Coordinates of C-alpha atoms in Angstrom, one line a residue:
X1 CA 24.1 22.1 44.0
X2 CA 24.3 19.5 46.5
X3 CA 21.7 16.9 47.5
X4 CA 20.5 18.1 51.2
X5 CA 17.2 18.2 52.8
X6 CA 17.0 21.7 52.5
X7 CA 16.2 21.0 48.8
X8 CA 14.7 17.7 49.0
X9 CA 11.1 18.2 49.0
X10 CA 11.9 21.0 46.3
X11 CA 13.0 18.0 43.9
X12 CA 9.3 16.9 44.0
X13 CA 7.7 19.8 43.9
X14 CA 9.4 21.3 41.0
X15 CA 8.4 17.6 39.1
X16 CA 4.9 18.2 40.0
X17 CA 5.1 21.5 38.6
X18 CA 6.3 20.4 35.1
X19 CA 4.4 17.3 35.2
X20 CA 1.2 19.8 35.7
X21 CA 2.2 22.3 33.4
X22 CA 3.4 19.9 30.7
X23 CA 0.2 17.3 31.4
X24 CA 2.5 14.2 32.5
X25 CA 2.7 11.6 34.9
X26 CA 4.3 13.4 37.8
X27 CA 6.5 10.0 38.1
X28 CA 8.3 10.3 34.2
X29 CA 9.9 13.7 35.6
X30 CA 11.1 12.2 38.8
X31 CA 12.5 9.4 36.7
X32 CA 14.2 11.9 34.4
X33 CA 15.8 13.5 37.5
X34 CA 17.1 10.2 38.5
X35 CA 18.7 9.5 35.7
X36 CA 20.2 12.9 35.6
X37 CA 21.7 12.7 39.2
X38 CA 23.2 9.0 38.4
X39 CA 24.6 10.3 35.5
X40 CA 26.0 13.0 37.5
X41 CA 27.0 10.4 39.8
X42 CA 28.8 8.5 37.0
X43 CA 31.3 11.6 36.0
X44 CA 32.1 12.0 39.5
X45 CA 32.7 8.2 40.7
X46 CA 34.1 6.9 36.9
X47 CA 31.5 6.1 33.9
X48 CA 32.2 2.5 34.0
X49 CA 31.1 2.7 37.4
X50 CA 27.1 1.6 37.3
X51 CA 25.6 4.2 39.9
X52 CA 21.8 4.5 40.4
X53 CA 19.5 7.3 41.8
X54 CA 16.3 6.5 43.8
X55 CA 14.4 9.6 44.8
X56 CA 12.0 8.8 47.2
X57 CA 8.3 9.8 46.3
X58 CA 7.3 11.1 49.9
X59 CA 10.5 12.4 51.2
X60 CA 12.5 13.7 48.1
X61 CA 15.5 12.2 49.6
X62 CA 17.9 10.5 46.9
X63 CA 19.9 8.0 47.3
X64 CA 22.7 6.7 45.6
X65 CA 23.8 3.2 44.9
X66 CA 26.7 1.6 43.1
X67 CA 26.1 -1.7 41.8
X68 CA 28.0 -4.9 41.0
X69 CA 26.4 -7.7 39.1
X70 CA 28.2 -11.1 39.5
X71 CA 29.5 -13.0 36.4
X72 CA 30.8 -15.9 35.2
X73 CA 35.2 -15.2 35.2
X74 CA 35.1 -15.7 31.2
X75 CA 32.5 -12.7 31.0
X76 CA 34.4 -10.4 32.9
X77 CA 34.9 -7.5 30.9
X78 CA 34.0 -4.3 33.3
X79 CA 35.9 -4.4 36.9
X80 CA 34.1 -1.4 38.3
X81 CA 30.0 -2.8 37.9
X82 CA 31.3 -6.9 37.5
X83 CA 32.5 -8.8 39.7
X84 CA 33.0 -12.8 39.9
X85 CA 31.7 -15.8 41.6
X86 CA 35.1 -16.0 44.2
X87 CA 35.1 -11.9 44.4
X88 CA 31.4 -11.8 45.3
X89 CA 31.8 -13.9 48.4
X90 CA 33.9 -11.7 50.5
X91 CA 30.1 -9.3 50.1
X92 CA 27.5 -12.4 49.4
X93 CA 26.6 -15.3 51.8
X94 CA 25.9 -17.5 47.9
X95 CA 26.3 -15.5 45.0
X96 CA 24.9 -16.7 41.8
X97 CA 25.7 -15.7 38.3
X98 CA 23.2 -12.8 37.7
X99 CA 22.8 -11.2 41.1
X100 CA 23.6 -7.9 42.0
X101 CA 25.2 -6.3 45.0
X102 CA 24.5 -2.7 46.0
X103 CA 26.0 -0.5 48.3
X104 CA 25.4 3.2 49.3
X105 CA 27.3 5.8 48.2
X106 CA 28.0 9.4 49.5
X107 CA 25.8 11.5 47.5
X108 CA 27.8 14.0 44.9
X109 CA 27.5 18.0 44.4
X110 CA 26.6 18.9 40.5
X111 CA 28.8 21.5 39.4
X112 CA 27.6 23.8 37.1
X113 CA 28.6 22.0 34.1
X114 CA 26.5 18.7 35.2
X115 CA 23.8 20.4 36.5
X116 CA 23.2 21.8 32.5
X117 CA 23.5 18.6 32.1
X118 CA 20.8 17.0 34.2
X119 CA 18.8 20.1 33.1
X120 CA 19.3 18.7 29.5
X121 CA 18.1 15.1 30.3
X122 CA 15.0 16.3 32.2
X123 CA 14.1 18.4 29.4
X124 CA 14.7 15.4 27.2
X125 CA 12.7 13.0 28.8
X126 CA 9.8 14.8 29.9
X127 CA 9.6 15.8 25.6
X128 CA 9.8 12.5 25.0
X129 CA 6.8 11.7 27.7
X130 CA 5.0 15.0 25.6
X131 CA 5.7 12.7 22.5
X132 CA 4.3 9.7 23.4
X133 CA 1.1 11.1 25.4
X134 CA 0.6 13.2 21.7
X135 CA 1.0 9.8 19.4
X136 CA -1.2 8.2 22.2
X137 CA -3.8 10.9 21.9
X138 CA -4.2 10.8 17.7
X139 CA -3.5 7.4 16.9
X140 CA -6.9 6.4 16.7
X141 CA -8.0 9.7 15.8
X142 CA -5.7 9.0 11.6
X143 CA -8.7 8.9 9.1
X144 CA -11.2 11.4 10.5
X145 CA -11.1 15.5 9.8
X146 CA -9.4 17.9 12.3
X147 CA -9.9 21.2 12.9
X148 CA -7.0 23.6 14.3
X149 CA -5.5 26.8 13.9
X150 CA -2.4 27.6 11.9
X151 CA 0.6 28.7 13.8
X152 CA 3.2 29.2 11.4
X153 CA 4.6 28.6 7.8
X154 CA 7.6 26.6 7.0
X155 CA 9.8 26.1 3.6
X156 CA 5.9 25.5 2.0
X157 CA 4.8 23.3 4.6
X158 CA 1.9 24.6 7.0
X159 CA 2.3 23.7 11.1
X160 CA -0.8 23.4 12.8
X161 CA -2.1 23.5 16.1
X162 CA -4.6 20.8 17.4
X163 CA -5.0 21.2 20.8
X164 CA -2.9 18.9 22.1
X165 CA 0.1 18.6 20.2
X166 CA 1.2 20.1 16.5
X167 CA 0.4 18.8 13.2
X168 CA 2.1 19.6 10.0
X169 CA 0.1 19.9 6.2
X170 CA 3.0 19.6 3.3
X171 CA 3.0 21.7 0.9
X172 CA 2.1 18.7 -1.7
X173 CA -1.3 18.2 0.3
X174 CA -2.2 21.4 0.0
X175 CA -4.7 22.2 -2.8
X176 CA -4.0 24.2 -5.2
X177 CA -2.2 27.5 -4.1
X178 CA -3.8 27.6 -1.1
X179 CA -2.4 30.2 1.6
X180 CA -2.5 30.5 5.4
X181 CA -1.3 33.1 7.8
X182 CA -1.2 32.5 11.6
X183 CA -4.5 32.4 13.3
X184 CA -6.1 30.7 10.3
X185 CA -8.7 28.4 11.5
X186 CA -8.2 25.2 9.1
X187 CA -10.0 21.8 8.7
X188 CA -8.0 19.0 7.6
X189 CA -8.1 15.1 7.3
X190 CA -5.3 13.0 9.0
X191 CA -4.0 11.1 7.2
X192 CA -1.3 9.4 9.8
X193 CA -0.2 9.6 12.8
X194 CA 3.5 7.7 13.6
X195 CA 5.6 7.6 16.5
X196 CA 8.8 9.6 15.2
X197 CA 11.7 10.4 17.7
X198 CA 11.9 14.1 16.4
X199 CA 9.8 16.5 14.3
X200 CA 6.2 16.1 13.6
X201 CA 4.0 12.5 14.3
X202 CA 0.5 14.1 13.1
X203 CA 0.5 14.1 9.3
X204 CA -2.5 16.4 7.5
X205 CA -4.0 16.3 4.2
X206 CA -6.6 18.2 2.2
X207 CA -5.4 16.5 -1.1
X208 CA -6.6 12.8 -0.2
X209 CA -9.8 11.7 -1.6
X210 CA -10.6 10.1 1.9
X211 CA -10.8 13.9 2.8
X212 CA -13.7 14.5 0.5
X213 CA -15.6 11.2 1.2
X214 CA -15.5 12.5 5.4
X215 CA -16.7 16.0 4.7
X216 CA -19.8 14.1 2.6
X217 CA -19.9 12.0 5.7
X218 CA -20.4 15.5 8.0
X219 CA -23.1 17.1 5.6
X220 CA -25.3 14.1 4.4
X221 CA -26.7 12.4 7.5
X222 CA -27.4 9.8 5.0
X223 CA -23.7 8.7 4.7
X224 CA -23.3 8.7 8.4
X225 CA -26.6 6.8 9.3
X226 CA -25.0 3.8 6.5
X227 CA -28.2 4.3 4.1
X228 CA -26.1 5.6 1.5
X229 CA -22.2 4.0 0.8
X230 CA -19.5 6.0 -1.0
X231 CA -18.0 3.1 -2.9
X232 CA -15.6 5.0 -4.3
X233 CA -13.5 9.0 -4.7
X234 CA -10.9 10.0 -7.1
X235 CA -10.0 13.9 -7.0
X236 CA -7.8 15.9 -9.0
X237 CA -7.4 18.7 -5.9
X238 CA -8.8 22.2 -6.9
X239 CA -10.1 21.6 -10.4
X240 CA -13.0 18.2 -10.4
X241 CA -13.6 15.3 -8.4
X242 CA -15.8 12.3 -9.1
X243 CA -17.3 10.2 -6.4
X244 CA -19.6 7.4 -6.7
X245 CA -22.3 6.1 -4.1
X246 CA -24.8 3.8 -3.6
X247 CA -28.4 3.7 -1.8
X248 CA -29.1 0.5 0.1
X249 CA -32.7 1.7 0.6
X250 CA -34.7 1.5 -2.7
X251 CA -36.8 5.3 -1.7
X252 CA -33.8 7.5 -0.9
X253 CA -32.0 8.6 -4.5
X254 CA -28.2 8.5 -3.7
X255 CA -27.4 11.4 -5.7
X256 CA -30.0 13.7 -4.9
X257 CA -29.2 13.0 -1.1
X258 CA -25.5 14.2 -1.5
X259 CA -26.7 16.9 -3.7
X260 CA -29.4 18.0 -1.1
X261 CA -31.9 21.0 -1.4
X262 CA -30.7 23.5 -4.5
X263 CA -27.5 21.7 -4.2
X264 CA -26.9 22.9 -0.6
X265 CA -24.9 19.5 0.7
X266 CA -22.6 19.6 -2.2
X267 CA -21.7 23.3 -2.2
X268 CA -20.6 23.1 1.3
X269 CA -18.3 20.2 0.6
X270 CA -17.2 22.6 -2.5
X271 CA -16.8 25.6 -0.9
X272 CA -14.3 23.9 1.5
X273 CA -12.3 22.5 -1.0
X274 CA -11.1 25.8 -2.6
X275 CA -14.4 25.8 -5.3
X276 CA -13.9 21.8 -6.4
X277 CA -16.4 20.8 -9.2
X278 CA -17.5 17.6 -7.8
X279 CA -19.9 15.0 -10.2
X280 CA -21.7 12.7 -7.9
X281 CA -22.3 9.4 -9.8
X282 CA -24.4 6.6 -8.7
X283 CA -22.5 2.9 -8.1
X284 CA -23.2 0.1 -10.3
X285 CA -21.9 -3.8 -10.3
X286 CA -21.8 -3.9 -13.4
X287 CA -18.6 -2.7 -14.5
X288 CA -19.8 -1.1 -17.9
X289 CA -22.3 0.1 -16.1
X290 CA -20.1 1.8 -13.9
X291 CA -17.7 3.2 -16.4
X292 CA -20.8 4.8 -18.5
X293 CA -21.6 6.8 -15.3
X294 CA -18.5 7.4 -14.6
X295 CA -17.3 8.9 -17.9
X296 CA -20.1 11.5 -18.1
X297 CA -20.8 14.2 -19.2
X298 CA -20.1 12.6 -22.2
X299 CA -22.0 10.1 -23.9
X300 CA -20.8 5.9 -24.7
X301 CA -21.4 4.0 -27.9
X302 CA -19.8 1.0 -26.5
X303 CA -17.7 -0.6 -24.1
X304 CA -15.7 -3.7 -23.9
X305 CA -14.2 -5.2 -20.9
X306 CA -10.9 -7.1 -20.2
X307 CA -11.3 -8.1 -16.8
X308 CA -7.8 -10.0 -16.8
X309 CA -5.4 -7.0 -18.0
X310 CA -7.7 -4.7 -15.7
X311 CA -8.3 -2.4 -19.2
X312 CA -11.7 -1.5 -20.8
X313 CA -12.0 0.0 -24.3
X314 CA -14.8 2.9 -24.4
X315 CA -16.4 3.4 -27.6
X316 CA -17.6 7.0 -28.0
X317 CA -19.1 9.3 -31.5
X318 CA -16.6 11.4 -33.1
X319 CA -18.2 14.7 -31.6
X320 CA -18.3 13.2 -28.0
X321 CA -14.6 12.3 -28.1
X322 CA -13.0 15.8 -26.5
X323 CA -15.9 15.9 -24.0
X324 CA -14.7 11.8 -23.1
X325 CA -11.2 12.6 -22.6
X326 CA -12.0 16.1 -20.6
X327 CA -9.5 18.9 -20.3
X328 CA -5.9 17.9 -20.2
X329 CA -7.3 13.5 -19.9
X330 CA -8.7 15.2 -16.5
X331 CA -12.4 13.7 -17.4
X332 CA -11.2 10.1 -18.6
X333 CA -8.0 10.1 -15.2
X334 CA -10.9 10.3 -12.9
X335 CA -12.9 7.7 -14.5
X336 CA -9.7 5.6 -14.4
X337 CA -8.9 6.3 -10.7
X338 CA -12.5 5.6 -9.9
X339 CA -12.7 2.4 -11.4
X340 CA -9.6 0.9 -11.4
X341 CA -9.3 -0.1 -14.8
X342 CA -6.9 1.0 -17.6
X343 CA -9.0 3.1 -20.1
X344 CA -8.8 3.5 -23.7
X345 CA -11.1 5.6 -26.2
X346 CA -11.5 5.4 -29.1
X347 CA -14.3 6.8 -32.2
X348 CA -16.4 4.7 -33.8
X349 CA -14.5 5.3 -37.0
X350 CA -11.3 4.2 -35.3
X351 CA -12.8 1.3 -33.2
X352 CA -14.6 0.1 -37.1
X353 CA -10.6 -0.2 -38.6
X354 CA -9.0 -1.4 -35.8
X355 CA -11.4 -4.4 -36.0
X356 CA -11.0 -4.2 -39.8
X357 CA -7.5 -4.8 -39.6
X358 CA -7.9 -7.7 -37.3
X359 CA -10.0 -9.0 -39.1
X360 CA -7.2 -9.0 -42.0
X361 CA -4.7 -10.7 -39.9
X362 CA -6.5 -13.9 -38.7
X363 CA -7.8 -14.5 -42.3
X364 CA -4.3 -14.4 -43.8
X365 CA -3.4 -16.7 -40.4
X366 CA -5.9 -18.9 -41.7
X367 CA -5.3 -18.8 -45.5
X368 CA -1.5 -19.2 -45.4
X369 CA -1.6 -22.4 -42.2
X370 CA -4.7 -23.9 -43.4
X371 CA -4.4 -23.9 -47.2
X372 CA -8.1 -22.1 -47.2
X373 CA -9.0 -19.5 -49.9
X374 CA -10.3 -16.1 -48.8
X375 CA -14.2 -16.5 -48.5
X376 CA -13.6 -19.5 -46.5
X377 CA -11.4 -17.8 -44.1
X378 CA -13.7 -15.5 -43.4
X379 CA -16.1 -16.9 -42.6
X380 CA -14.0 -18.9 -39.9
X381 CA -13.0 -15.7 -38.3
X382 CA -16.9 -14.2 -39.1
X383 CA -17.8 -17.4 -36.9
X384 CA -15.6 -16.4 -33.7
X385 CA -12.5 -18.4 -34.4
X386 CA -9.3 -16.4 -34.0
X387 CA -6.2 -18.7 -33.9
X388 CA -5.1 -22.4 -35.2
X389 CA -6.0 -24.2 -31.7
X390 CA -9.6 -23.0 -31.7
X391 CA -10.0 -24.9 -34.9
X392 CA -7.5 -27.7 -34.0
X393 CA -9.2 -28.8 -30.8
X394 CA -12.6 -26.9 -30.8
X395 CA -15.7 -29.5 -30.9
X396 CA -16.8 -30.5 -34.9
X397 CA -20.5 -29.5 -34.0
X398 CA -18.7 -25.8 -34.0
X399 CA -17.1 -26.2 -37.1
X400 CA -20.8 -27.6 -39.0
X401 CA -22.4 -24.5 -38.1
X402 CA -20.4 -22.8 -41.1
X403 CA -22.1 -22.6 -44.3
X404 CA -20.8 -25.4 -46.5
X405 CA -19.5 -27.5 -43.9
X406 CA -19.9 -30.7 -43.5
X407 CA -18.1 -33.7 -41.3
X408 CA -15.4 -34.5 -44.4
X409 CA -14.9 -30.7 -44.4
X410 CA -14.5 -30.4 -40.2
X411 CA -12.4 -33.3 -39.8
X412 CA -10.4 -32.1 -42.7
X413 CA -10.1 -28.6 -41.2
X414 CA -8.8 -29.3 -37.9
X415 CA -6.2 -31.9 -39.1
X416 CA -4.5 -29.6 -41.2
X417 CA -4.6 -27.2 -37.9
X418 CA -2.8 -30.0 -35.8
X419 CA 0.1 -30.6 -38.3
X420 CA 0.6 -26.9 -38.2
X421 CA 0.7 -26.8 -34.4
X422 CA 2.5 -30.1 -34.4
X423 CA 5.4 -28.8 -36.9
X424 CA 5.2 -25.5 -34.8
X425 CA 5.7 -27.2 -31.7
X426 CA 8.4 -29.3 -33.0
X427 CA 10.4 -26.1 -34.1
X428 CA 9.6 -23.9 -30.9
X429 CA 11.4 -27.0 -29.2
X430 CA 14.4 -27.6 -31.0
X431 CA 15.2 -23.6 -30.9
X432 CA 14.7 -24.5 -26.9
X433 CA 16.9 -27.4 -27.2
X434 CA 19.6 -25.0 -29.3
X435 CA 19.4 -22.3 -26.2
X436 CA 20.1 -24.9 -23.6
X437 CA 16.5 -25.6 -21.9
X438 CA 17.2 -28.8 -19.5
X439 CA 14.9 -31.3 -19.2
X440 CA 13.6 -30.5 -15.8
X441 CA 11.5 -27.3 -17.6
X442 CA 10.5 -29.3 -20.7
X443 CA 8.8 -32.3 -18.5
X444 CA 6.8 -29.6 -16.2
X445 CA 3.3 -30.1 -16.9
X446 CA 1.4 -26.8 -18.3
X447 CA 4.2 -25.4 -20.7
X448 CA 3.7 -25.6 -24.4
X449 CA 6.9 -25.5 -26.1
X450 CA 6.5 -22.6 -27.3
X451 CA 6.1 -21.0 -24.2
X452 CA 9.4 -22.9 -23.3
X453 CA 11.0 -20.8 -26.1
X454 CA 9.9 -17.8 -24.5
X455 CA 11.0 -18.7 -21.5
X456 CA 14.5 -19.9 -22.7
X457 CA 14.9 -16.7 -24.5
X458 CA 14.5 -14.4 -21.7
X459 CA 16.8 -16.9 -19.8
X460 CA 14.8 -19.1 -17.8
X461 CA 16.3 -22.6 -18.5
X462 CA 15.8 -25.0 -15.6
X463 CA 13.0 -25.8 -13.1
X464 CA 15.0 -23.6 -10.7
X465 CA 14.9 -20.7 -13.2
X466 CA 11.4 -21.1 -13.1
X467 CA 11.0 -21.4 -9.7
X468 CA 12.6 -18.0 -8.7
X469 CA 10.5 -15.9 -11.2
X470 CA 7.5 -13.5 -10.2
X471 CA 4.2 -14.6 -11.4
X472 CA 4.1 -10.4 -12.7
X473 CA 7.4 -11.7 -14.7
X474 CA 6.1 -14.5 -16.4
X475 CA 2.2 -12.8 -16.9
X476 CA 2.9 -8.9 -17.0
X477 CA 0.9 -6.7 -15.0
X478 CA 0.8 -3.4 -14.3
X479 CA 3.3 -0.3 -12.5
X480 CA 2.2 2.9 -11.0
X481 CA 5.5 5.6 -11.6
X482 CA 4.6 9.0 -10.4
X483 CA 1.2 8.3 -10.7
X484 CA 0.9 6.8 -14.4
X485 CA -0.2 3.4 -14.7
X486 CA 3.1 1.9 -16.6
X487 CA 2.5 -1.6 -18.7
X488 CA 4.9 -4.7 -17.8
X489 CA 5.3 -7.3 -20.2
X490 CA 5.5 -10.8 -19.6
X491 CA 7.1 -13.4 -20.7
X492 CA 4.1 -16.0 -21.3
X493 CA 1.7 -13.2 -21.6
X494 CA 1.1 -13.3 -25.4
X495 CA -0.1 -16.9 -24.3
X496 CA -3.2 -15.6 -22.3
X497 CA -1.4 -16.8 -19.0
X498 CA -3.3 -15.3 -16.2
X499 CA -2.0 -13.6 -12.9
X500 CA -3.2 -16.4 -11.3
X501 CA -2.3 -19.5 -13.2
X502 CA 1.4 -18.0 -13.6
X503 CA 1.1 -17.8 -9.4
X504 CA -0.4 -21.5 -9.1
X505 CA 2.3 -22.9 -11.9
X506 CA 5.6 -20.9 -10.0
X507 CA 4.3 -22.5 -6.4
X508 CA 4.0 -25.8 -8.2
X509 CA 7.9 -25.8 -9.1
X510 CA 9.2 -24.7 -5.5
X511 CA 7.2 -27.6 -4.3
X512 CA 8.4 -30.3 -6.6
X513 CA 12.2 -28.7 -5.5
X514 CA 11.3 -29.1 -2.1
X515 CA 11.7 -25.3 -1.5
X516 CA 7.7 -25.0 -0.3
X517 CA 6.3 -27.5 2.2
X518 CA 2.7 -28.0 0.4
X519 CA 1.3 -29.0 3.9
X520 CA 2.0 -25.0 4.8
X521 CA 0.3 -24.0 1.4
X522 CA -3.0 -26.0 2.4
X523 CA -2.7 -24.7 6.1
X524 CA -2.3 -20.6 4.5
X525 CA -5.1 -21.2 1.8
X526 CA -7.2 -22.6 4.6
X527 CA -6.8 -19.6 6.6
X528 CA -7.3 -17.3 3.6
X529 CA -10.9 -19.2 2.9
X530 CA -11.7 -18.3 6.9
X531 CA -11.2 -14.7 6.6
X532 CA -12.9 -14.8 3.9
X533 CA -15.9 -16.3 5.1
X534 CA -15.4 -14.2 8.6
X535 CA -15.3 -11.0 6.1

């Protein structure tokens, strides 16, 4: 077809009529039609040939341009959109490097072949402008629910209409066996939204706890008014859910709000999620607290917290012990998930050997270092004391609060402690000497040396060694692989090294090399303590 004003004004018309049909900017299709004609253009005149379309917005008349940007000689790489300096002066009264010289061109005719192709770029463009208007539309709508109607099933994964665009549920946030046909209506949470060049931006989810924790937010006006606070969700999708909540005004009972009258609130939040047994459990600080709630039906003897490995050991009877763990660990997995600690349970039976049998270790640690008969070792571990550098360095008042203690006895006590740690020390270093430990590790302040044995078993020999390790490396932590909590060990971590200290001792060695300006660390921990505060 060729450019003439017989078809001019039809240009613009038929991009108003796409722009209205598809809900664009009029403009993005007249820009698509541009660069569909110059590219027509550019198989006509040459493709190295840099030829540009302006349609005019009133008119429809387009008109075609070649241009020529001037370079320096060196540069010139393209002869047919470059020109230099010396060439540009026979067109320009002072050509500079960087300006561009344009000149009309007859318009062309697009054959059949490029008009497909124009057809193809306009189609292109104006999906892309569809694209962006959709991303633009739901980005700010990712954490809220959605409602839309299915259109069609693929390989498992569910499409979805929502007005404005398509949205697509996988088959792994689907709960249970769940199963749509076309028309469905369907209520979802979204759970992103991304700009992606191709396929679907608008990701749903009925899986995701957040999903449970907005539905309470629809049917408990509570929730949505901020009198009542879901601290925390952890599902398993289909079977049970916990979810925990708290009342920040001492008349309205958290629980029996999200229950609501005979338990209407909660069935509708139940019914929705494919008959989901939900246990609503009131919030607590206190962690134990927390974990006694969280763990019932079933009922806790005893619980005890280790707040730096992030586990807790539950105590429970014998008979309560199946109930604890639930069907499958389901019942003790949500407890987990809500809380975020590593649970163990035990029986009182197995909780009253486990002890017994520490109990037997640190009094043949003490017997066999400290020359001490059996009675007497007991009662230093009956007191509290579990290893050689309690006794060695612990105050003597400590020490005379042991039946049939006095000072000779104390002072007695801990100096037979300190050789032991002394010849201990002693041997840990020459074994670190044997494997090649430089002095650079030995001197840093805040190893022991047997920790320097550690480290120079597992390879760590110098300063720099040091340096490059993770602070998870040196005090173990813990791994989530498809969705199990997986234990790593440290290397320091049988010496009660924190997260923390291992994180303050590694920055410590990259400053001393010079790899860490310490100026920028006061500067980042300065900024950390203001969004704190701002938080």
């Amino acid at each position: 077809m060729a450019i003439t004003s017989a078809n001019q004004l039809e240009l613009l018309q038929t991009a108003e009529a796409v722009a209205r049909e598809k809900m664009i900017d009029p403009n993005l299709v007249v820009e698509a039609m541009e660069e569909s004609l110059a590219r027509a253009a550019k198989s006509r005149y040459g493709s190295e040939m840099d030829i540009r379309v302006s349609i005019d917005r009133k008119t429809g008349k387009a008109t075609f341009t070649r241009v020529r940007t001037v370079v320096a000689d060196e540069d010139l790489e393209n002869y047919q959109a470059e020109f230099t300096v010396d060439q540009a002066k026979h067109y320009m009264a002072d050509p500079q490097i960087g300006d561009e010289f344009s000149e009309e061109v007859p318009p062309v005719e697009l054959g059949r072949i490029a008009a497909q192709s124009a057809k193809q770029v306009i189609l292109q463009k104006v999906r892309e402008a569809e694209r962006d208007k959709q991303y633009e539309e739901f980005k700010d709508r990712a954490g809220t629910i959605i409602n839309g109607s299915v259109k069609r099933e693929e390989y498992g994964n569910v499409i979805v209409d929502v007005g404005a665009g398509e949205a697509v549920l996988r088959r792994n946030e689907k709960i249970g066996r769940e199963a749509y046909r076309p028309g469905d209506r369907i209520r979802a949470y979204v759970k992103d939204v991304r700009r992606e060049p191709r396929g679907p931006q608008i990701f749903l989810s009925r899986t995701a706890p957040e999903f449970m924790a907005e539905l309470f937010k629809m049917e408990v006006p509570e929730i949505y008014e901020g009198i009542i606070e879901i601290k925390a969700v952890a599902r398993d999708p289909g079977s049970r859910a916990k979810i925990a909540v708290i009342s920040f005004d001492n008349s309205i009972d958290p629980v029996g709000a999200c229950v609501g009258m005979r338990g209407s609130r909660v069935q509708a939040v139940v019914n929705e999620l494919q008959g989901e047994k939900i246990d609503i459990i009131p919030w607590n600080e206190d962690t134990p607290t927390f974990l006694v709630n969280a763990l019932q039906p079933a009922e806790v003897s005893k619980v005890v917290l280790d707040e730096e490995a992030g586990k807790i050991e539950v105590v429970v009877p014998e008979e309560q012990l199946s109930l604890a763990i639930g069907r499958r660990g389901q019942n003790v997995r949500l407890a987990s998930q809500l809380t975020g600690l590593d649970i163990d349970i035990m029986t009182e039976e197995e909780e009253s050997k486990r002890r017994q049998a520490e109990f037997e270790v640190r009094t043949k640690l003490f017997m066999e270092n400290l020359d001490l008969d059996e009675f007497f070792a007991q009662l230093l571990v009956s007191e509290g004391f579990t290893n050689l550098e309690e006794v060695a360095y612990v105050d003597v008042d400590e020490l005379l609060v042991i039946d049939g203690v006095d000072d000779d006895t104390a002072n007695e006590l801990q100096a037979r402690a300190r050789d032991v740690l002394e010849a201990q020390n002693r041997k840990a270093m020459e074994r670190a000497r044997e494997l090649g430990v430089e002095d650079s590790l030995v001197e840093f302040e805040g190893l022991t040396p047997q920790m320097i044995e550690a480290l120079a078993e597992d390879g760590v020999k110098s300063l720099e060694d040091f340096a490059t390790c993770a602070d998870w490396e040196l005090a173990g932590g813990w791994t989530t692989v498809d969705g199990e909590r997986v234990k790593d060990d440290g290397v320091l971590e049988k010496f009660d090294v924190s997260l923390e200290e291992a994180q303050d001792m590694i920055m410590t060695a990259r400053v001393m090399l010079g790899w860490v300006d310490p100026e920028e660390l006061e500067t980042d921990a300065e900024d950390e303590i203001e969004e704190g505060a701002e938080e």
